[in-house]
Amino acid sequence: MIELDQVYRVFRVGDARVHALEAIVLTIQRGEYLAIQGPSGSGKSTLLNVIGLLDRPSSGHYRLDGVDTTALDEDAQAGIRQRKIGFVFQAFHLIPRMTAAQNVELPLILAGEQPTARRSRVADSLAALGLDDRADHRPDQLSGGQRQRVAIARAMVTGPEIILADEPTGNLDRASGRDVLTALEALNQKGITLLVVTHDSELAERARRRLQMVDGRIAADSSAAARAG
Amino acid sequence: MQAEDVARLSAASLNAHRGRTGLILFAMTIAVASVVMLTALGEGARRFVTGEFAALGTHLLFVLPGRTETTGGPPPMLGETPEDLTLSDALALRRSHHVEAVAPIVVGSAPVTYRELEREASILGSTHALFEVRGLTMARGRFLVHGDPRRASPTCVLGEKVANELLRGRSPLGAWIRIGGYRCRVVGVLAAKGVSLGMDIADTVIVPVASAQSIFNTEGLFRVIVQARNRASIDDARTAILDILSERHGRADVTVLTQDAVLNTFDRILHALTLTVAGIAAVSLAVAGILIMNVMLVAVSQRTAEVGLLKALGARNRDVAAVFMAEAGLLALVGAALGLAVAGAVTWMLAQAVPQLPAGIPLWSAAAAVLIALGTGLTFGLLPARRAARLDPVRALAGR
């Protein structure tokens, strides 16, 4: 369970203080499927980075499964990222000199897993995304949609609780974008919490819960609206 | 992260940036090779000198007239001038059963004439004992005969160079030559033996010690070479020599040097020289280290996004640092291995070209060079690795 309580994230740009996040109060239950929408600079990515422990709130508290993460040091946060969180980026962020399988294996290597155990998990993960026959291809030998699916395989290989996807379809055409989203939704159906940042309303419509962000604030939350209505 | 995986990740990334990797390896190779080669040369010089001493013969003692030790007392008064070391003194040394052989030595330089040809040569007066003591070998004929060393006999033995230049291809055996006003018959020619402590045996004429004394009109000996019975009796022989000569001269006025003492001194000096030269060469290792640092810093900034990704995937700061440190360490190790190979090859070629200089890579220098290279690589890898580890993941992922 993700609980954000009065979270602020303030950047200093020259003399000005920019509120990327302002007084965010947000609770996300386990297994939810949430789309975060909003114009550029509205703070959607910052929100995702804070939830993914890549960024720290300037003030406020963030509890993940009851643990106040704001009090943890960098190593402890890295440990949580490793066990509980998978990232999918707009730019894929695959390492170009490594094959698909090696890219997927990377989180397991960082977790210090044994090579034999790694191999079967990598194979399972690639198979789940229909990439069995692409295991030995390097990223430059794959299409955009395939690359993003490799990235999803990498995000899920450690068996995380949460997948954070920042504009996962932003660099893809509509058809492969839909494939990628379907793959992510399949993970959500297995109980993984899914947060997708997008400015594509059509894709956002597919999420059960939608947040609208404006100027670092949550302008609309479909679940709150449903409750209120 | 497991060490094996760190090494594999690092090796893969080095392999992916071949130009950069090659550049660093090149610098590291040159640095390690120069350290090792210079030490090999120094070591070669040391072995050369040590070899020269060994060529003098085994377990030798040198008896010199006069005391060279500093006594710390007032300067000697008149009449304290040491007595000459005479032939009788030398022969008296044979009394000690610790002494195997005694070779009295008189040296000087005189014109040597054969018919109309004349050249300056070193004249060495000694006895048959010198042959064994110095481990000489004959090219032709025989050495000075046994017999009473007090009697001059008109025979002489030529060094190879003197024989070639004076007799110009004529058979030297039986030829009569003149040394100053002294005539002698050539009975043998020495085989080439190389330079021995500055005295080129090939450029020497050896005559009986009594003849040399009359040529140079001297009673005193230049020195006496004593061969001890064996290595263990060197100290006993030294005591015996001092006792006998003190008794004869009424006071201790000679200096006895053992071969070991002289050898050890040279050995120490040359070892120190080798270390100095290696130290100078080690500066190039530092330069290679700085190059590693610079190139690694560039690598970190080129791979910012990758560092961000590793962090997002759960790499701790120390995992990121470990990957970059491993790269620096691998570069240093491979560079050191290549450097050793280059040094080995060059040293081998040198040994083929200049066989007199027994250059060889001492084990300690090879080990030290590898360790220092590794140390340098890791030290200079530290700063780039820390910089990578401290990157902010959000900014790094954005490639900033």
mmCIF file of C-alpha atoms in Angstrom, chain B residues 19-300:
data_model
loop_
_atom_site.group_PDB
_atom_site.id
_atom_site.type_symbol
_atom_site.label_atom_id
_atom_site.label_comp_id
_atom_site.label_asym_id
_atom_site.label_seq_id
_atom_site.Cartn_x
_atom_site.Cartn_y
_atom_site.Cartn_z
ATOM 1 C CA GLY B 19 39.280 2.644 -28.154
ATOM 2 C CA ARG B 20 39.259 3.967 -24.631
ATOM 3 C CA THR B 21 40.287 0.608 -23.190
ATOM 4 C CA GLY B 22 43.136 0.297 -25.681
ATOM 5 C CA LEU B 23 44.454 3.743 -24.847
ATOM 6 C CA ILE B 24 44.622 3.070 -21.131
ATOM 7 C CA LEU B 25 46.107 -0.376 -21.640
ATOM 8 C CA PHE B 26 48.784 1.173 -23.835
ATOM 9 C CA ALA B 27 49.786 3.671 -21.149
ATOM 10 C CA MET B 28 49.717 1.055 -18.424
ATOM 11 C CA THR B 29 51.748 -1.357 -20.544
ATOM 12 C CA ILE B 30 54.468 1.212 -21.197
ATOM 13 C CA ALA B 31 54.606 2.195 -17.543
ATOM 14 C CA VAL B 32 54.870 -1.334 -16.205
ATOM 15 C CA ALA B 33 57.279 -2.384 -18.944
ATOM 16 C CA SER B 34 59.606 0.546 -18.220
ATOM 17 C CA VAL B 35 59.667 -0.168 -14.499
ATOM 18 C CA VAL B 36 60.359 -3.837 -15.043
ATOM 19 C CA MET B 37 62.916 -3.301 -17.809
ATOM 20 C CA LEU B 38 64.912 -0.726 -15.873
ATOM 21 C CA THR B 39 64.996 -3.027 -12.882
ATOM 22 C CA ALA B 40 66.083 -5.860 -15.142
ATOM 23 C CA LEU B 41 68.936 -3.693 -16.443
ATOM 24 C CA GLY B 42 69.994 -2.722 -12.924
ATOM 25 C CA GLU B 43 69.779 -6.324 -11.879
ATOM 26 C CA GLY B 44 71.840 -7.252 -14.945
ATOM 27 C CA ALA B 45 74.565 -4.795 -13.901
ATOM 28 C CA ARG B 46 74.538 -6.253 -10.413
ATOM 29 C CA ARG B 47 74.812 -9.806 -11.688
ATOM 30 C CA PHE B 48 77.569 -8.703 -14.065
ATOM 31 C CA VAL B 49 79.695 -7.307 -11.230
ATOM 32 C CA THR B 50 78.917 -10.264 -8.989
ATOM 33 C CA GLY B 51 79.899 -12.557 -11.824
ATOM 34 C CA GLU B 52 83.152 -10.681 -12.264
ATOM 35 C CA PHE B 53 83.970 -11.289 -8.643
ATOM 36 C CA ALA B 54 83.146 -14.941 -8.924
ATOM 37 C CA ALA B 55 85.446 -15.031 -11.973
ATOM 38 C CA LEU B 56 88.267 -13.968 -9.697
ATOM 39 C CA GLY B 57 88.207 -17.415 -8.208
ATOM 40 C CA THR B 58 86.644 -18.831 -5.118
ATOM 41 C CA HIS B 59 87.078 -18.064 -1.413
ATOM 42 C CA LEU B 60 89.829 -15.561 -1.877
ATOM 43 C CA LEU B 61 91.404 -13.085 0.490
ATOM 44 C CA PHE B 62 93.364 -10.036 -0.574
ATOM 45 C CA VAL B 63 96.269 -8.891 1.534
ATOM 46 C CA LEU B 64 97.210 -5.222 1.018
ATOM 47 C CA PRO B 65 100.136 -3.423 2.582
ATOM 48 C CA GLY B 66 99.139 -0.720 5.063
ATOM 49 C CA ARG B 67 96.143 -0.383 7.294
ATOM 50 C CA THR B 68 93.233 1.266 5.611
ATOM 51 C CA GLU B 69 90.841 1.082 8.524
ATOM 52 C CA THR B 70 90.260 4.328 10.308
ATOM 53 C CA THR B 71 91.374 4.047 13.885
ATOM 54 C CA GLY B 72 89.833 7.244 15.137
ATOM 55 C CA GLY B 73 93.143 8.038 16.864
ATOM 56 C CA PRO B 74 95.580 10.836 16.090
ATOM 57 C CA PRO B 75 97.343 10.842 12.735
ATOM 58 C CA PRO B 76 100.220 8.336 12.626
ATOM 59 C CA MET B 77 103.551 9.669 13.776
ATOM 60 C CA LEU B 78 106.679 9.551 11.696
ATOM 61 C CA GLY B 79 108.035 6.061 11.308
ATOM 62 C CA GLU B 80 104.573 4.595 11.267
ATOM 63 C CA THR B 81 104.788 4.137 7.505
ATOM 64 C CA PRO B 82 103.795 0.551 6.888
ATOM 65 C CA GLU B 83 106.430 -1.880 5.988
ATOM 66 C CA ASP B 84 106.430 -3.291 2.471
ATOM 67 C CA LEU B 85 104.761 -6.582 1.950
ATOM 68 C CA THR B 86 107.590 -8.740 0.712
ATOM 69 C CA LEU B 87 107.837 -11.993 -1.150
ATOM 70 C CA SER B 88 109.085 -13.653 2.042
ATOM 71 C CA ASP B 89 105.959 -12.421 3.816
ATOM 72 C CA ALA B 90 103.833 -13.951 1.098
ATOM 73 C CA LEU B 91 105.655 -17.275 1.216
ATOM 74 C CA ALA B 92 105.393 -17.341 4.991
ATOM 75 C CA LEU B 93 101.615 -17.380 4.680
ATOM 76 C CA ARG B 94 101.822 -20.893 3.295
ATOM 77 C CA ARG B 95 102.579 -22.073 6.835
ATOM 78 C CA SER B 96 98.936 -21.814 7.847
ATOM 79 C CA HIS B 97 96.974 -24.956 7.131
ATOM 80 C CA HIS B 98 93.911 -22.777 6.374
ATOM 81 C CA VAL B 99 95.701 -21.480 3.323
ATOM 82 C CA GLU B 100 95.495 -23.460 0.126
ATOM 83 C CA ALA B 101 97.523 -21.258 -2.198
ATOM 84 C CA VAL B 102 99.315 -17.928 -2.131
ATOM 85 C CA ALA B 103 99.790 -15.763 -5.199
ATOM 86 C CA PRO B 104 102.022 -12.715 -4.686
ATOM 87 C CA ILE B 105 101.243 -9.908 -7.100
ATOM 88 C CA VAL B 106 103.408 -7.156 -8.509
ATOM 89 C CA VAL B 107 101.815 -4.943 -11.134
ATOM 90 C CA GLY B 108 103.055 -2.191 -13.297
ATOM 91 C CA SER B 109 103.051 -0.954 -16.797
ATOM 92 C CA ALA B 110 105.960 -1.137 -19.200
ATOM 93 C CA PRO B 111 106.665 -1.075 -22.927
ATOM 94 C CA VAL B 112 106.751 -4.544 -24.426
ATOM 95 C CA THR B 113 108.848 -5.000 -27.556
ATOM 96 C CA TYR B 114 109.009 -7.730 -30.145
ATOM 97 C CA ARG B 115 111.500 -6.992 -32.917
ATOM 98 C CA GLU B 116 110.517 -3.545 -34.226
ATOM 99 C CA LEU B 117 107.012 -3.571 -32.648
ATOM 100 C CA GLU B 118 106.454 -1.977 -29.284
ATOM 101 C CA ARG B 119 103.344 -1.414 -27.188
ATOM 102 C CA GLU B 120 102.502 -0.507 -23.631
ATOM 103 C CA ALA B 121 101.042 -3.361 -21.581
ATOM 104 C CA SER B 122 100.218 -4.175 -18.005
ATOM 105 C CA ILE B 123 102.876 -6.350 -16.449
ATOM 106 C CA LEU B 124 101.759 -8.744 -13.775
ATOM 107 C CA GLY B 125 104.360 -10.569 -11.735
ATOM 108 C CA SER B 126 103.173 -13.660 -9.927
ATOM 109 C CA THR B 127 103.705 -17.358 -9.485
ATOM 110 C CA HIS B 128 102.184 -20.537 -10.764
ATOM 111 C CA ALA B 129 99.598 -20.247 -7.956
ATOM 112 C CA LEU B 130 97.893 -17.378 -9.803
ATOM 113 C CA PHE B 131 96.763 -19.796 -12.498
ATOM 114 C CA GLU B 132 94.557 -21.697 -10.110
ATOM 115 C CA VAL B 133 93.603 -18.826 -7.862
ATOM 116 C CA ARG B 134 92.293 -16.722 -10.723
ATOM 117 C CA GLY B 135 90.865 -19.705 -12.577
ATOM 118 C CA LEU B 136 92.801 -18.871 -15.746
ATOM 119 C CA THR B 137 92.823 -21.048 -18.847
ATOM 120 C CA MET B 138 95.469 -21.337 -21.518
ATOM 121 C CA ALA B 139 94.826 -20.868 -25.204
ATOM 122 C CA ARG B 140 98.241 -22.252 -26.131
ATOM 123 C CA GLY B 141 101.392 -23.415 -24.356
ATOM 124 C CA ARG B 142 101.710 -23.491 -20.576
ATOM 125 C CA PHE B 143 101.651 -21.160 -17.605
ATOM 126 C CA LEU B 144 104.614 -20.160 -15.422
ATOM 127 C CA VAL B 145 106.240 -23.256 -13.984
ATOM 128 C CA HIS B 146 106.399 -24.312 -10.368
ATOM 129 C CA GLY B 147 109.689 -23.504 -8.762
ATOM 130 C CA ASP B 148 111.311 -21.147 -6.327
ATOM 131 C CA PRO B 149 109.390 -17.893 -6.630
ATOM 132 C CA ARG B 150 112.470 -16.008 -5.438
ATOM 133 C CA ARG B 151 114.291 -16.861 -8.640
ATOM 134 C CA ALA B 152 113.687 -14.846 -11.723
ATOM 135 C CA SER B 153 113.363 -16.886 -14.874
ATOM 136 C CA PRO B 154 113.253 -15.464 -18.389
ATOM 137 C CA THR B 155 109.776 -16.743 -19.274
ATOM 138 C CA CYS B 156 106.481 -14.962 -19.756
ATOM 139 C CA VAL B 157 102.837 -15.614 -20.594
ATOM 140 C CA LEU B 158 100.933 -13.249 -22.892
ATOM 141 C CA GLY B 159 97.347 -12.150 -22.808
ATOM 142 C CA GLU B 160 95.493 -12.837 -26.024
ATOM 143 C CA LYS B 161 95.355 -9.220 -27.185
ATOM 144 C CA VAL B 162 99.037 -8.590 -26.516
ATOM 145 C CA ALA B 163 99.926 -11.781 -28.363
ATOM 146 C CA ASN B 164 97.824 -10.835 -31.405
ATOM 147 C CA GLU B 165 98.997 -7.265 -31.637
ATOM 148 C CA LEU B 166 102.649 -7.831 -30.903
ATOM 149 C CA LEU B 167 103.294 -10.974 -32.881
ATOM 150 C CA ARG B 168 100.883 -10.312 -35.714
ATOM 151 C CA GLY B 169 99.943 -13.888 -36.498
ATOM 152 C CA ARG B 170 103.388 -15.378 -35.922
ATOM 153 C CA SER B 171 103.469 -18.243 -33.522
ATOM 154 C CA PRO B 172 104.117 -16.665 -30.144
ATOM 155 C CA LEU B 173 105.448 -19.764 -28.439
ATOM 156 C CA GLY B 174 109.201 -19.616 -28.128
ATOM 157 C CA ALA B 175 109.391 -16.018 -29.287
ATOM 158 C CA TRP B 176 111.710 -13.723 -27.333
ATOM 159 C CA ILE B 177 110.249 -10.404 -26.270
ATOM 160 C CA ARG B 178 111.603 -7.502 -24.274
ATOM 161 C CA ILE B 179 109.934 -5.870 -21.325
ATOM 162 C CA GLY B 180 111.917 -2.740 -20.658
ATOM 163 C CA GLY B 181 115.432 -4.053 -20.293
ATOM 164 C CA TYR B 182 114.333 -7.577 -19.507
ATOM 165 C CA ARG B 183 114.287 -10.338 -22.096
ATOM 166 C CA CYS B 184 111.989 -13.308 -21.814
ATOM 167 C CA ARG B 185 110.711 -16.212 -23.837
ATOM 168 C CA VAL B 186 106.966 -16.634 -24.426
ATOM 169 C CA VAL B 187 105.847 -19.984 -23.038
ATOM 170 C CA GLY B 188 102.086 -19.603 -23.300
ATOM 171 C CA VAL B 189 99.081 -17.495 -24.323
ATOM 172 C CA LEU B 190 96.074 -17.048 -22.042
ATOM 173 C CA ALA B 191 92.572 -17.764 -23.238
ATOM 174 C CA ALA B 192 90.282 -14.741 -23.387
ATOM 175 C CA LYS B 193 88.498 -14.302 -20.099
ATOM 176 C CA GLY B 194 87.017 -10.851 -20.282
ATOM 177 C CA VAL B 195 87.469 -7.852 -18.113
ATOM 178 C CA SER B 196 88.124 -8.551 -14.488
ATOM 179 C CA LEU B 197 87.719 -5.572 -12.174
ATOM 180 C CA GLY B 198 89.192 -3.131 -14.617
ATOM 181 C CA MET B 199 92.189 -5.313 -15.407
ATOM 182 C CA ASP B 200 91.957 -6.654 -18.869
ATOM 183 C CA ILE B 201 93.684 -10.009 -18.645
ATOM 184 C CA ALA B 202 93.943 -10.104 -22.446
ATOM 185 C CA ASP B 203 96.053 -6.933 -22.371
ATOM 186 C CA THR B 204 98.536 -8.254 -19.802
ATOM 187 C CA VAL B 205 101.889 -9.923 -19.789
ATOM 188 C CA ILE B 206 102.481 -12.286 -16.883
ATOM 189 C CA VAL B 207 106.040 -12.826 -15.688
ATOM 190 C CA PRO B 208 107.523 -14.572 -12.637
ATOM 191 C CA VAL B 209 107.185 -12.395 -9.557
ATOM 192 C CA ALA B 210 110.984 -12.093 -9.060
ATOM 193 C CA SER B 211 111.339 -10.886 -12.677
ATOM 194 C CA ALA B 212 108.649 -8.274 -12.147
ATOM 195 C CA GLN B 213 110.395 -7.105 -9.002
ATOM 196 C CA SER B 214 113.580 -6.564 -10.956
ATOM 197 C CA ILE B 215 111.774 -4.879 -13.878
ATOM 198 C CA PHE B 216 110.123 -2.387 -11.550
ATOM 199 C CA ASN B 217 113.021 -2.409 -9.127
ATOM 200 C CA THR B 218 110.856 -2.995 -6.090
ATOM 201 C CA GLU B 219 110.934 -5.284 -3.095
ATOM 202 C CA GLY B 220 107.332 -4.624 -2.138
ATOM 203 C CA LEU B 221 104.345 -6.521 -3.448
ATOM 204 C CA PHE B 222 101.259 -4.798 -4.783
ATOM 205 C CA ARG B 223 99.190 -7.339 -2.916
ATOM 206 C CA VAL B 224 98.922 -11.010 -2.126
ATOM 207 C CA ILE B 225 95.989 -13.105 -3.155
ATOM 208 C CA VAL B 226 95.378 -15.945 -0.734
ATOM 209 C CA GLN B 227 93.077 -18.807 -1.454
ATOM 210 C CA ALA B 228 91.555 -20.306 1.666
ATOM 211 C CA ARG B 229 91.215 -24.056 1.923
ATOM 212 C CA ASN B 230 87.442 -23.786 1.669
ATOM 213 C CA ARG B 231 84.640 -21.355 2.234
ATOM 214 C CA ALA B 232 84.333 -22.180 5.918
ATOM 215 C CA SER B 233 87.995 -21.503 6.599
ATOM 216 C CA ILE B 234 87.969 -17.952 5.200
ATOM 217 C CA ASP B 235 87.724 -16.402 8.658
ATOM 218 C CA ASP B 236 90.417 -18.688 10.078
ATOM 219 C CA ALA B 237 92.678 -17.888 7.152
ATOM 220 C CA ARG B 238 92.135 -14.186 7.736
ATOM 221 C CA THR B 239 93.155 -14.537 11.395
ATOM 222 C CA ALA B 240 96.148 -16.671 10.458
ATOM 223 C CA ILE B 241 97.318 -14.134 7.864
ATOM 224 C CA LEU B 242 97.075 -11.270 10.329
ATOM 225 C CA ASP B 243 98.897 -13.307 13.000
ATOM 226 C CA ILE B 244 101.741 -14.350 10.728
ATOM 227 C CA LEU B 245 102.288 -10.880 9.281
ATOM 228 C CA SER B 246 102.002 -9.134 12.655
ATOM 229 C CA GLU B 247 104.618 -11.460 13.961
ATOM 230 C CA ARG B 248 106.937 -10.775 11.028
ATOM 231 C CA HIS B 249 106.416 -7.000 10.947
ATOM 232 C CA GLY B 250 106.154 -6.561 14.691
ATOM 233 C CA ARG B 251 102.723 -4.879 14.304
ATOM 234 C CA ALA B 252 99.531 -5.255 12.351
ATOM 235 C CA ASP B 253 100.199 -3.132 9.288
ATOM 236 C CA VAL B 254 98.314 -4.962 6.563
ATOM 237 C CA THR B 255 94.734 -4.991 5.453
ATOM 238 C CA VAL B 256 92.974 -8.250 4.642
ATOM 239 C CA LEU B 257 89.896 -8.020 2.503
ATOM 240 C CA THR B 258 87.738 -11.039 1.928
ATOM 241 C CA GLN B 259 86.106 -11.561 -1.402
ATOM 242 C CA ASP B 260 82.722 -11.708 0.285
ATOM 243 C CA ALA B 261 83.110 -8.324 1.944
ATOM 244 C CA VAL B 262 84.004 -6.609 -1.316
ATOM 245 C CA LEU B 263 81.284 -8.464 -3.142
ATOM 246 C CA ASN B 264 78.661 -7.504 -0.570
ATOM 247 C CA THR B 265 79.568 -3.854 -0.833
ATOM 248 C CA PHE B 266 79.183 -3.839 -4.597
ATOM 249 C CA ASP B 267 76.016 -5.847 -4.305
ATOM 250 C CA ARG B 268 74.475 -3.311 -1.932
ATOM 251 C CA ILE B 269 75.477 -0.319 -4.018
ATOM 252 C CA LEU B 270 74.075 -1.787 -7.219
ATOM 253 C CA HIS B 271 70.896 -2.911 -5.528
ATOM 254 C CA ALA B 272 70.330 0.615 -4.289
ATOM 255 C CA LEU B 273 70.969 1.917 -7.801
ATOM 256 C CA THR B 274 68.443 -0.518 -9.239
ATOM 257 C CA LEU B 275 65.837 0.639 -6.752
ATOM 258 C CA THR B 276 66.513 4.276 -7.591
ATOM 259 C CA VAL B 277 66.115 3.695 -11.292
ATOM 260 C CA ALA B 278 62.939 1.693 -10.701
ATOM 261 C CA GLY B 279 61.629 4.523 -8.558
ATOM 262 C CA ILE B 280 62.162 6.989 -11.375
ATOM 263 C CA ALA B 281 60.373 4.663 -13.763
ATOM 264 C CA ALA B 282 57.520 4.382 -11.289
ATOM 265 C CA VAL B 283 56.680 8.004 -12.083
ATOM 266 C CA SER B 284 55.379 6.752 -15.411
ATOM 267 C CA LEU B 285 53.041 4.473 -13.466
ATOM 268 C CA ALA B 286 51.622 7.510 -11.721
ATOM 269 C CA VAL B 287 51.140 9.173 -15.104
ATOM 270 C CA ALA B 288 49.296 6.086 -16.324
ATOM 271 C CA GLY B 289 47.163 6.256 -13.185
ATOM 272 C CA ILE B 290 46.190 9.840 -13.901
ATOM 273 C CA LEU B 291 45.288 8.839 -17.438
ATOM 274 C CA ILE B 292 43.075 6.077 -16.054
ATOM 275 C CA MET B 293 41.362 8.639 -13.854
ATOM 276 C CA ASN B 294 40.707 11.063 -16.680
ATOM 277 C CA VAL B 295 39.427 8.488 -19.091
ATOM 278 C CA MET B 296 37.247 6.955 -16.378
ATOM 279 C CA LEU B 297 35.777 10.373 -15.570
ATOM 280 C CA VAL B 298 34.836 10.756 -19.223
ATOM 281 C CA ALA B 299 33.365 7.256 -19.129
ATOM 282 C CA VAL B 300 31.224 8.131 -16.128
#
